[in-house]
Amino acid sequence: MHFFNYKGSRFYAEGVPVEKIAKEVGTPCFIYSSRTLVRHYHAFDGAFKDIPHLICYSVKANSNLAVLRTFIGEGSGLDIVSGGELYRALKAGVDPKKVVFSGVGKREEEIEYAIKRCILMLNVESPEELRFINRIAGRLKKRAGIAIRVNPDVDPRTHPYISTGLKKNKFGIEADLAVKEYIYAKRYLKSLDLIGVDCHIGSQITKLSPFIDALRKTKGFITALRNEGVDIKYLDIGGGLGITYDREKPPHPSRYGKAIIRETKGLGLTLIFEPGRVMVGNAGILVTRVLYTKQSAEKRFIIVDAAMNDLARPSLYGSYHTIKPVKMYRGRGEVIADVVGPICESGDFLAKERELPPFKSGDMMAIMSSGGYGFSMSSNYNSRLRAVEVMVKGREFRVIRERETYRDLIKGEGMP
Ligand code: LLP
């Protein structure tokens, strides 16, 4: 549930008309609802209130400091995948003991940074990485909290680009080998603190069964570890719970919670979660203005001032994002049109063959569900300035990231 709604014919973000914000800060702009973020956090957290758990919001979904601060303020930890995300996390004031570090390609300086800051654990994705972390921790004379990411080989039934728990994916270590890696790591307890097991199978998962399948396999794995005398404290289940973009009916976090609690009963572990999209996806919109409309022999195009550099998801995954007019139209008169941006590629679209109100030049539209993997995946392609981000709280709103300027665009460039 989110707090973007019509009041009369005007579209509001909480208590503020979207048109007012867009007129003040310009378009394209991302608008986030603070109340929705808080609500989503508690919907997820509340689902696990009866068991020991830690929520580590996945920074990659939306890494704006104000968003991170909002979650941290509610008690959240963070899931990071780079030194840059660790820097943001610390700037936002996270407790390092609530940070987990995932990713297949951690660099030396990133590992060092994480160990020096005493984060909770590094989720290790390959035997080589484990040895590398061991060496770095040894050199720093510190102990690195470790969880091995197990690849459970289950099909999350999502877009192939965001499925991660299949054998053919680059993520994690297959179970048999992972047991051997823990046994290896036991020889280096001076520098490796074996505290967890990690398993993340993919994103935008709209059924419970892949999570359950993965959990069952992971439980078997934990038993095998215990038989080898490795006793861990944390089971990191990753993220992946899907949201409604169109007609998907993903389980509510409470249902997801019940299923997971049932499945992990008696394990005696603290559960860690790394939700990203479910926390921020529907808490943000991208507002864009219509520049032109044109009718070709075959198609109608609505050309807007946002593009694939602002919201890559439709171009990259063929994703659907609902589009709503910022001011409702009187009467009907829908048209079927492609909503496209100014970028010089035919792949630059935000919607295809969509039934839409008769938008005309100057009108504004809200591209829904853009709070997750929206701004965080944006780029400067075509030397476009990255959009402004705004946070609404009740009847107030604040710019939480200014629109870039031409000067920002060439920062660090030189002409030798
Ligand atoms: N943990 C790990 C290790 C991950 O790789 C991810 C997402 C998450 C947690 C958070 O997953 P979530 O709860 O958001 O599903 N750009 C794509 C999504 C990529 C997901 C990458 N990993 C999209 O726009 O759909």
Tab-separated table of C-alpha atoms and ligand atoms in Angstrom:
chain	number	residue	atom	x	y	z
A	1	MET	CA	0.000	0.000	0.000
A	2	HIS	CA	1.194	3.488	-0.798
A	3	PHE	CA	0.208	7.093	-0.329
A	4	PHE	CA	-0.080	8.328	-3.913
A	5	ASN	CA	-3.732	9.023	-4.611
A	6	TYR	CA	-6.184	11.266	-6.397
A	7	LYS	CA	-8.021	13.895	-4.418
A	8	GLY	CA	-10.664	15.078	-6.823
A	9	SER	CA	-8.923	15.240	-10.159
A	10	ARG	CA	-5.459	15.980	-8.803
A	11	PHE	CA	-2.822	13.405	-8.027
A	12	TYR	CA	-1.226	13.719	-4.596
A	13	ALA	CA	1.902	12.410	-2.942
A	14	GLU	CA	0.673	12.137	0.669
A	15	GLY	CA	-0.643	15.655	1.389
A	16	VAL	CA	1.071	17.478	-1.477
A	17	PRO	CA	-0.211	17.885	-5.051
A	18	VAL	CA	2.283	16.259	-7.401
A	19	GLU	CA	1.818	19.125	-9.840
A	20	LYS	CA	2.962	21.599	-7.203
A	21	ILE	CA	6.186	19.669	-6.598
A	22	ALA	CA	6.873	19.219	-10.303
A	23	LYS	CA	6.308	22.911	-10.987
A	24	GLU	CA	8.698	23.850	-8.246
A	25	VAL	CA	11.535	21.392	-8.913
A	26	GLY	CA	10.978	20.697	-12.599
A	27	THR	CA	10.697	17.398	-14.447
A	28	PRO	CA	11.710	14.641	-14.648
A	29	CYS	CA	11.613	14.174	-10.884
A	30	PHE	CA	11.427	11.217	-8.559
A	31	ILE	CA	9.046	11.679	-5.649
A	32	TYR	CA	9.195	9.366	-2.645
A	33	SER	CA	6.627	9.086	0.130
A	34	SER	CA	8.179	8.904	3.565
A	35	ARG	CA	5.016	7.505	5.092
A	36	THR	CA	5.000	4.685	2.561
A	37	LEU	CA	8.636	3.819	3.281
A	38	VAL	CA	7.933	3.638	7.006
A	39	ARG	CA	4.804	1.621	6.447
A	40	HIS	CA	6.604	-0.866	4.217
A	41	TYR	CA	9.400	-1.259	6.720
A	42	HIS	CA	6.976	-2.074	9.515
A	43	ALA	CA	4.871	-4.390	7.356
A	44	PHE	CA	8.016	-6.428	6.754
A	45	ASP	CA	9.516	-6.117	10.207
A	46	GLY	CA	6.182	-6.851	11.883
A	47	ALA	CA	5.916	-10.127	10.000
A	48	PHE	CA	8.880	-11.390	12.023
A	49	LYS	CA	8.183	-9.733	15.356
A	50	ASP	CA	7.981	-13.053	17.211
A	51	ILE	CA	11.379	-14.350	16.170
A	52	PRO	CA	14.945	-13.016	16.359
A	53	HIS	CA	15.633	-11.237	13.081
A	54	LEU	CA	17.433	-8.349	11.432
A	55	ILE	CA	16.250	-6.468	8.396
A	56	CYS	CA	19.042	-5.218	6.174
A	57	TYR	CA	17.398	-3.043	3.549
A	58	SER	CA	19.108	-3.602	0.200
A	59	VAL	CA	20.759	-0.291	-0.631
A	60	LYS	CA	20.989	-0.932	-4.374
A	61	ALA	CA	17.233	-0.570	-4.796
A	62	ASN	CA	17.340	3.084	-3.781
A	63	SER	CA	20.476	4.437	-2.225
A	64	ASN	CA	19.529	8.040	-1.518
A	65	LEU	CA	20.792	9.061	1.918
A	66	ALA	CA	17.357	10.290	2.983
A	67	VAL	CA	15.832	6.918	2.103
A	68	LEU	CA	18.575	5.071	3.986
A	69	ARG	CA	18.164	7.393	6.948
A	70	THR	CA	14.421	6.772	7.004
A	71	PHE	CA	14.905	3.015	7.295
A	72	ILE	CA	17.804	3.289	9.726
A	73	GLY	CA	15.610	5.501	11.901
A	74	GLU	CA	13.081	2.669	12.092
A	75	GLY	CA	15.772	0.207	13.198
A	76	SER	CA	16.917	-1.193	9.875
A	77	GLY	CA	20.343	-2.483	8.971
A	78	LEU	CA	21.623	-2.406	5.398
A	79	ASP	CA	22.687	-4.857	2.699
A	80	ILE	CA	25.496	-3.424	0.594
A	81	VAL	CA	27.334	-4.569	-2.527
A	82	SER	CA	30.167	-2.081	-2.937
A	83	GLY	CA	32.508	0.281	-1.150
A	84	GLY	CA	30.346	3.113	-2.443
A	85	GLU	CA	27.283	1.632	-0.774
A	86	LEU	CA	29.235	1.163	2.460
A	87	TYR	CA	30.245	4.822	2.301
A	88	ARG	CA	26.614	5.855	1.832
A	89	ALA	CA	25.479	3.503	4.588
A	90	LEU	CA	27.937	4.975	7.087
A	91	LYS	CA	27.121	8.535	6.020
A	92	ALA	CA	23.460	7.761	6.644
A	93	GLY	CA	24.381	6.684	10.163
A	94	VAL	CA	23.944	2.914	10.045
A	95	ASP	CA	25.230	0.745	12.872
A	96	PRO	CA	28.034	-1.239	11.152
A	97	LYS	CA	27.019	-4.281	13.170
A	98	LYS	CA	23.836	-4.261	11.098
A	99	VAL	CA	25.565	-4.284	7.707
A	100	VAL	CA	25.965	-7.301	5.428
A	101	PHE	CA	28.121	-7.157	2.306
A	102	SER	CA	27.069	-9.264	-0.706
A	103	GLY	CA	28.406	-9.474	-4.259
A	104	VAL	CA	30.546	-11.749	-6.429
A	105	GLY	CA	33.322	-9.269	-7.128
A	106	LYS	CA	34.442	-7.492	-3.988
A	107	ARG	CA	37.715	-5.624	-4.497
A	108	GLU	CA	40.599	-5.604	-2.041
A	109	GLU	CA	39.999	-2.030	-0.881
A	110	GLU	CA	36.296	-2.739	-0.431
A	111	ILE	CA	36.965	-5.795	1.721
A	112	GLU	CA	39.497	-3.843	3.733
A	113	TYR	CA	37.043	-0.970	4.221
A	114	ALA	CA	34.343	-3.377	5.420
A	115	ILE	CA	36.629	-5.242	7.813
A	116	LYS	CA	38.064	-2.032	9.261
A	117	ARG	CA	34.568	-0.723	9.891
A	118	CYS	CA	33.643	-4.005	11.629
A	119	ILE	CA	30.502	-4.780	9.650
A	120	LEU	CA	28.451	-7.795	10.716
A	121	MET	CA	29.401	-10.092	7.853
A	122	LEU	CA	30.673	-10.524	4.346
A	123	ASN	CA	28.601	-12.853	2.223
A	124	VAL	CA	31.235	-14.834	0.394
A	125	GLU	CA	30.533	-15.971	-3.141
A	126	SER	CA	33.574	-18.028	-4.161
A	127	PRO	CA	36.414	-20.085	-2.659
A	128	GLU	CA	38.939	-17.575	-4.013
A	129	GLU	CA	37.130	-14.717	-2.329
A	130	LEU	CA	37.174	-16.603	0.985
A	131	ARG	CA	40.941	-17.023	0.804
A	132	PHE	CA	41.375	-13.398	-0.189
A	133	ILE	CA	39.288	-12.187	2.777
A	134	ASN	CA	41.269	-14.470	5.070
A	135	ARG	CA	44.535	-12.898	3.890
A	136	ILE	CA	43.250	-9.345	4.231
A	137	ALA	CA	41.784	-9.936	7.711
A	138	GLY	CA	45.044	-11.615	8.751
A	139	ARG	CA	47.052	-8.628	7.553
A	140	LEU	CA	44.722	-6.231	9.398
A	141	LYS	CA	44.825	-8.448	12.485
A	142	LYS	CA	41.044	-8.442	12.590
A	143	ARG	CA	38.313	-11.033	12.386
A	144	ALA	CA	35.911	-10.837	9.470
A	145	GLY	CA	32.356	-12.051	10.022
A	146	ILE	CA	31.654	-14.557	7.272
A	147	ALA	CA	28.606	-16.164	5.684
A	148	ILE	CA	28.941	-18.278	2.584
A	149	ARG	CA	26.305	-17.641	-0.039
A	150	VAL	CA	24.921	-20.999	-1.030
A	151	ASN	CA	23.494	-21.450	-4.496
A	152	PRO	CA	20.476	-23.693	-3.888
A	153	ASP	CA	19.719	-24.292	-7.567
A	154	VAL	CA	16.061	-23.287	-7.483
A	155	ASP	CA	14.113	-21.462	-10.140
A	156	PRO	CA	12.613	-18.245	-8.767
A	157	ARG	CA	10.435	-17.934	-11.895
A	158	THR	CA	11.270	-14.331	-12.549
A	159	HIS	CA	12.986	-12.418	-15.357
A	160	PRO	CA	16.194	-14.296	-16.295
A	161	TYR	CA	18.330	-11.198	-15.694
A	162	ILE	CA	17.268	-11.049	-12.042
A	163	SER	CA	17.262	-14.747	-11.213
A	164	THR	CA	20.305	-15.608	-9.121
A	165	GLY	CA	19.779	-18.975	-7.421
A	166	LEU	CA	20.200	-21.303	-10.387
A	167	LYS	CA	23.322	-23.371	-10.920
A	168	LYS	CA	23.992	-21.551	-14.164
A	169	ASN	CA	23.979	-18.143	-12.419
A	170	LYS	CA	27.219	-16.525	-11.294
A	171	PHE	CA	26.107	-16.246	-7.674
A	172	GLY	CA	27.012	-18.260	-4.598
A	173	ILE	CA	28.721	-21.605	-4.142
A	174	GLU	CA	26.968	-24.928	-4.680
A	175	ALA	CA	26.097	-26.735	-1.464
A	176	ASP	CA	28.631	-29.612	-1.552
A	177	LEU	CA	31.517	-27.323	-2.222
A	178	ALA	CA	30.268	-24.772	0.311
A	179	VAL	CA	30.457	-27.367	3.125
A	180	LYS	CA	34.103	-27.954	2.217
A	181	GLU	CA	34.729	-24.218	2.285
A	182	TYR	CA	33.397	-23.901	5.838
A	183	ILE	CA	35.611	-26.818	6.872
A	184	TYR	CA	38.553	-25.046	5.253
A	185	ALA	CA	37.646	-21.774	6.979
A	186	LYS	CA	37.594	-23.509	10.372
A	187	ARG	CA	41.379	-23.615	10.170
A	188	TYR	CA	41.511	-19.816	10.169
A	189	LEU	CA	39.251	-18.831	13.032
A	190	LYS	CA	41.739	-16.149	14.011
A	191	SER	CA	40.752	-14.121	10.991
A	192	LEU	CA	37.430	-15.664	9.920
A	193	ASP	CA	34.400	-15.673	12.180
A	194	LEU	CA	31.983	-18.188	10.645
A	195	ILE	CA	28.703	-16.710	11.723
A	196	GLY	CA	26.244	-17.224	8.925
A	197	VAL	CA	24.817	-18.884	5.867
A	198	ASP	CA	23.385	-16.780	3.071
A	199	CYS	CA	20.994	-17.560	0.245
A	200	HIS	CA	19.396	-15.057	-2.156
A	201	ILE	CA	17.627	-16.523	-5.167
A	202	GLY	CA	16.444	-13.579	-7.215
A	203	SER	CA	14.205	-10.571	-7.421
A	204	GLN	CA	10.554	-9.722	-8.150
A	205	ILE	CA	9.478	-13.176	-6.950
A	206	THR	CA	5.701	-13.343	-6.771
A	207	LYS	CA	5.210	-16.859	-5.392
A	208	LEU	CA	6.162	-18.357	-2.036
A	209	SER	CA	7.262	-21.722	-3.359
A	210	PRO	CA	10.728	-20.718	-4.659
A	211	PHE	CA	11.551	-19.222	-1.244
A	212	ILE	CA	10.392	-22.388	0.484
A	213	ASP	CA	12.311	-24.655	-1.901
A	214	ALA	CA	15.460	-22.630	-1.314
A	215	LEU	CA	14.943	-22.686	2.450
A	216	ARG	CA	14.491	-26.459	2.524
A	217	LYS	CA	17.733	-26.946	0.652
A	218	THR	CA	19.499	-24.453	2.878
A	219	LYS	CA	18.233	-26.243	5.986
A	220	GLY	CA	19.746	-29.466	4.705
A	221	PHE	CA	22.940	-27.575	4.187
A	222	ILE	CA	22.917	-26.199	7.734
A	223	THR	CA	22.461	-29.727	9.116
A	224	ALA	CA	25.433	-30.892	7.059
A	225	LEU	CA	27.460	-28.006	8.497
A	226	ARG	CA	26.436	-28.834	12.053
A	227	ASN	CA	27.502	-32.410	11.477
A	228	GLU	CA	30.924	-31.031	10.633
A	229	GLY	CA	30.991	-29.038	13.861
A	230	VAL	CA	30.298	-25.662	12.278
A	231	ASP	CA	27.748	-23.798	14.308
A	232	ILE	CA	26.449	-20.594	12.809
A	233	LYS	CA	24.210	-17.882	14.286
A	234	TYR	CA	22.606	-16.231	11.282
A	235	LEU	CA	20.618	-17.405	8.312
A	236	ASP	CA	20.452	-14.668	5.680
A	237	ILE	CA	17.505	-15.344	3.388
A	238	GLY	CA	18.271	-12.436	1.042
A	239	GLY	CA	15.609	-10.312	-0.583
A	240	GLY	CA	13.461	-10.891	-3.607
A	241	LEU	CA	9.858	-10.472	-2.540
A	242	GLY	CA	7.992	-9.018	-5.512
A	243	ILE	CA	5.535	-6.127	-5.773
A	244	THR	CA	2.536	-5.260	-7.900
A	245	TYR	CA	3.502	-3.296	-10.997
A	246	ASP	CA	0.542	-4.420	-13.074
A	247	ARG	CA	-1.552	-7.421	-12.111
A	248	GLU	CA	0.949	-9.477	-10.164
A	249	LYS	CA	-0.333	-10.733	-6.832
A	250	PRO	CA	2.756	-11.287	-4.711
A	251	PRO	CA	2.261	-12.579	-1.177
A	252	HIS	CA	1.929	-9.894	1.473
A	253	PRO	CA	4.983	-9.747	3.771
A	254	SER	CA	2.827	-11.206	6.571
A	255	ARG	CA	2.124	-14.322	4.504
A	256	TYR	CA	5.761	-14.532	3.418
A	257	GLY	CA	6.688	-14.161	7.109
A	258	LYS	CA	4.382	-16.949	8.277
A	259	ALA	CA	5.724	-19.350	5.663
A	260	ILE	CA	9.328	-18.565	6.518
A	261	ILE	CA	8.796	-18.775	10.262
A	262	ARG	CA	7.118	-22.162	9.819
A	263	GLU	CA	9.958	-23.405	7.685
A	264	THR	CA	12.767	-22.216	9.975
A	265	LYS	CA	11.195	-23.258	13.274
A	266	GLY	CA	13.579	-25.002	15.622
A	267	LEU	CA	16.691	-23.955	13.722
A	268	GLY	CA	17.673	-21.627	16.551
A	269	LEU	CA	19.088	-18.985	14.207
A	270	THR	CA	18.612	-15.251	13.851
A	271	LEU	CA	17.129	-14.579	10.427
A	272	ILE	CA	18.481	-11.802	8.246
A	273	PHE	CA	16.492	-10.343	5.361
A	274	GLU	CA	17.694	-8.131	2.532
A	275	PRO	CA	14.489	-6.689	1.070
A	276	GLY	CA	14.892	-3.957	-1.510
A	277	ARG	CA	12.064	-3.558	-3.983
A	278	VAL	CA	9.268	-4.427	-1.556
A	279	MET	CA	10.388	-1.556	0.676
A	280	VAL	CA	10.836	1.179	-1.903
A	281	GLY	CA	9.308	0.130	-5.233
A	282	ASN	CA	5.807	1.437	-4.684
A	283	ALA	CA	6.988	4.259	-2.441
A	284	GLY	CA	8.202	6.305	-5.386
A	285	ILE	CA	6.989	7.752	-8.668
A	286	LEU	CA	8.756	9.341	-11.591
A	287	VAL	CA	7.031	12.462	-12.827
A	288	THR	CA	7.584	13.474	-16.395
A	289	ARG	CA	6.184	16.093	-18.737
A	290	VAL	CA	4.913	15.513	-22.243
A	291	LEU	CA	7.087	17.339	-24.753
A	292	TYR	CA	5.327	16.368	-27.972
A	293	THR	CA	2.869	13.884	-29.348
A	294	LYS	CA	3.035	12.518	-32.837
A	295	GLN	CA	1.092	10.149	-34.954
A	296	SER	CA	2.909	8.077	-37.523
A	297	ALA	CA	1.225	5.868	-40.097
A	298	GLU	CA	1.420	2.971	-37.648
A	299	LYS	CA	1.640	4.389	-34.181
A	300	ARG	CA	1.020	7.164	-31.774
A	301	PHE	CA	3.968	8.372	-29.747
A	302	ILE	CA	3.929	10.421	-26.592
A	303	ILE	CA	7.372	11.933	-26.210
A	304	VAL	CA	8.217	12.821	-22.617
A	305	ASP	CA	11.159	14.413	-20.841
A	306	ALA	CA	12.093	11.271	-18.883
A	307	ALA	CA	13.953	8.492	-20.633
A	308	MET	CA	15.663	5.137	-20.268
A	309	ASN	CA	18.545	6.885	-18.522
A	310	ASP	CA	16.096	7.848	-15.735
A	311	LEU	CA	14.148	4.595	-15.580
A	312	ALA	CA	15.947	1.737	-17.304
A	313	ARG	CA	13.566	-1.056	-16.302
A	314	PRO	CA	11.201	-0.987	-19.309
A	315	SER	CA	14.112	-0.980	-21.784
A	316	LEU	CA	16.183	-3.498	-19.876
A	317	TYR	CA	13.605	-6.051	-18.777
A	318	GLY	CA	10.502	-5.070	-20.740
A	319	SER	CA	8.992	-4.110	-17.383
A	320	TYR	CA	5.526	-2.680	-17.013
A	321	HIS	CA	5.003	0.518	-15.024
A	322	THR	CA	1.509	1.919	-14.587
A	323	ILE	CA	1.111	5.473	-15.880
A	324	LYS	CA	-1.265	7.968	-14.293
A	325	PRO	CA	-2.085	11.502	-15.329
A	326	VAL	CA	-1.098	14.092	-12.755
A	327	LYS	CA	-4.368	15.828	-13.526
A	328	MET	CA	-7.283	13.577	-14.389
A	329	TYR	CA	-8.917	14.142	-17.763
A	330	ARG	CA	-12.589	14.863	-18.116
A	331	GLY	CA	-14.384	12.334	-20.218
A	332	ARG	CA	-12.684	9.350	-21.812
A	333	GLY	CA	-11.070	9.428	-25.218
A	334	GLU	CA	-8.242	6.967	-24.497
A	335	VAL	CA	-5.512	6.500	-27.042
A	336	ILE	CA	-3.134	3.631	-27.619
A	337	ALA	CA	0.390	4.967	-27.616
A	338	ASP	CA	4.050	4.319	-26.875
A	339	VAL	CA	5.513	6.588	-24.236
A	340	VAL	CA	9.056	7.329	-25.306
A	341	GLY	CA	11.937	9.483	-24.137
A	342	PRO	CA	14.309	11.783	-26.022
A	343	ILE	CA	17.204	9.281	-26.189
A	344	CYS	CA	18.479	8.261	-29.592
A	345	GLU	CA	17.561	4.595	-29.378
A	346	SER	CA	14.406	2.748	-30.299
A	347	GLY	CA	14.799	0.889	-27.010
A	348	ASP	CA	14.122	4.134	-25.172
A	349	PHE	CA	10.545	3.669	-24.060
A	350	LEU	CA	8.657	3.787	-20.781
A	351	ALA	CA	5.508	2.080	-22.058
A	352	LYS	CA	4.508	0.275	-25.222
A	353	GLU	CA	1.100	0.153	-26.879
A	354	ARG	CA	-0.511	1.423	-23.729
A	355	GLU	CA	-4.081	2.585	-23.382
A	356	LEU	CA	-3.714	6.093	-21.995
A	357	PRO	CA	-5.658	9.309	-21.555
A	358	PRO	CA	-5.208	11.785	-24.416
A	359	PHE	CA	-2.009	13.347	-23.088
A	360	LYS	CA	-0.922	16.471	-24.900
A	361	SER	CA	2.149	18.652	-24.822
A	362	GLY	CA	2.730	20.171	-21.383
A	363	ASP	CA	0.686	17.550	-19.490
A	364	MET	CA	2.374	15.575	-16.744
A	365	MET	CA	2.261	11.887	-15.964
A	366	ALA	CA	3.341	9.819	-12.987
A	367	ILE	CA	5.204	6.624	-13.753
A	368	MET	CA	4.272	4.459	-10.825
A	369	SER	CA	6.408	1.978	-8.871
A	370	SER	CA	9.608	3.838	-9.676
A	371	GLY	CA	10.993	4.031	-6.146
A	372	GLY	CA	13.093	0.881	-6.527
A	373	TYR	CA	15.744	0.413	-9.215
A	374	GLY	CA	14.724	3.772	-10.670
A	375	PHE	CA	17.156	6.515	-9.782
A	376	SER	CA	19.714	3.998	-8.525
A	377	MET	CA	20.040	2.574	-12.051
A	378	SER	CA	19.950	5.922	-13.806
A	379	SER	CA	22.795	7.181	-15.952
A	380	ASN	CA	23.993	10.201	-17.875
A	381	TYR	CA	23.549	8.573	-21.264
A	382	ASN	CA	23.144	11.153	-24.023
A	383	SER	CA	24.674	13.581	-21.505
A	384	ARG	CA	21.334	13.915	-19.835
A	385	LEU	CA	21.311	15.362	-16.343
A	386	ARG	CA	20.180	12.946	-13.714
A	387	ALA	CA	16.808	13.812	-12.240
A	388	VAL	CA	16.013	15.574	-8.993
A	389	GLU	CA	14.749	13.454	-6.069
A	390	VAL	CA	12.148	14.682	-3.611
A	391	MET	CA	10.838	13.256	-0.355
A	392	VAL	CA	7.322	14.044	0.801
A	393	LYS	CA	6.280	13.838	4.415
A	394	GLY	CA	2.703	14.791	5.155
A	395	ARG	CA	2.109	18.233	3.706
A	396	GLU	CA	5.778	19.012	3.240
A	397	PHE	CA	8.357	18.087	0.703
A	398	ARG	CA	12.116	18.420	0.417
A	399	VAL	CA	14.640	18.016	-2.355
A	400	ILE	CA	16.845	15.110	-1.254
A	401	ARG	CA	19.077	15.195	-4.304
A	402	GLU	CA	19.387	18.172	-6.549
A	403	ARG	CA	19.068	17.857	-10.262
A	404	GLU	CA	22.497	17.621	-11.831
A	405	THR	CA	23.937	20.583	-13.686
A	406	TYR	CA	26.013	20.753	-16.855
A	407	ARG	CA	28.997	21.370	-14.608
A	408	ASP	CA	28.347	18.086	-12.752
A	409	LEU	CA	28.246	16.372	-16.107
A	410	ILE	CA	31.900	17.067	-16.918
A	411	LYS	CA	33.218	16.775	-13.360
A	412	GLY	CA	36.662	15.185	-13.384
A	413	GLU	CA	37.034	15.282	-17.157
A	414	GLY	CA	40.146	16.833	-18.668
A	415	MET	CA	41.487	17.772	-22.079
A	416	PRO	CA	45.187	16.890	-22.072
B	1	LLP	N1	20.219	-9.219	-1.783
B	1	LLP	C1	20.986	-9.469	-2.843
B	1	LLP	C2	22.206	-10.256	-2.668
B	1	LLP	C3	20.608	-8.989	-4.109
B	1	LLP	O1	21.373	-9.254	-5.166
B	1	LLP	C4	19.423	-8.242	-4.252
B	1	LLP	C5	19.014	-7.717	-5.544
B	1	LLP	C6	18.658	-7.988	-3.096
B	1	LLP	C7	19.079	-8.501	-1.877
B	1	LLP	C8	17.395	-7.193	-3.127
B	1	LLP	O2	16.431	-7.819	-3.904
B	1	LLP	P1	14.922	-7.257	-3.950
B	1	LLP	O3	14.325	-7.451	-2.576
B	1	LLP	O4	14.989	-5.845	-4.332
B	1	LLP	O5	14.275	-8.103	-4.984
B	1	LLP	N2	17.410	-4.089	-11.327
B	1	LLP	C9	16.452	-5.164	-11.200
B	1	LLP	C10	16.565	-5.865	-9.885
B	1	LLP	C11	17.960	-6.387	-9.597
B	1	LLP	C12	18.070	-7.078	-8.265
B	1	LLP	C13	19.486	-7.297	-7.898
B	1	LLP	N3	19.704	-7.881	-6.617
B	1	LLP	C14	15.060	-4.609	-11.433
B	1	LLP	O6	14.920	-3.413	-11.676
B	1	LLP	O7	14.090	-5.360	-11.438
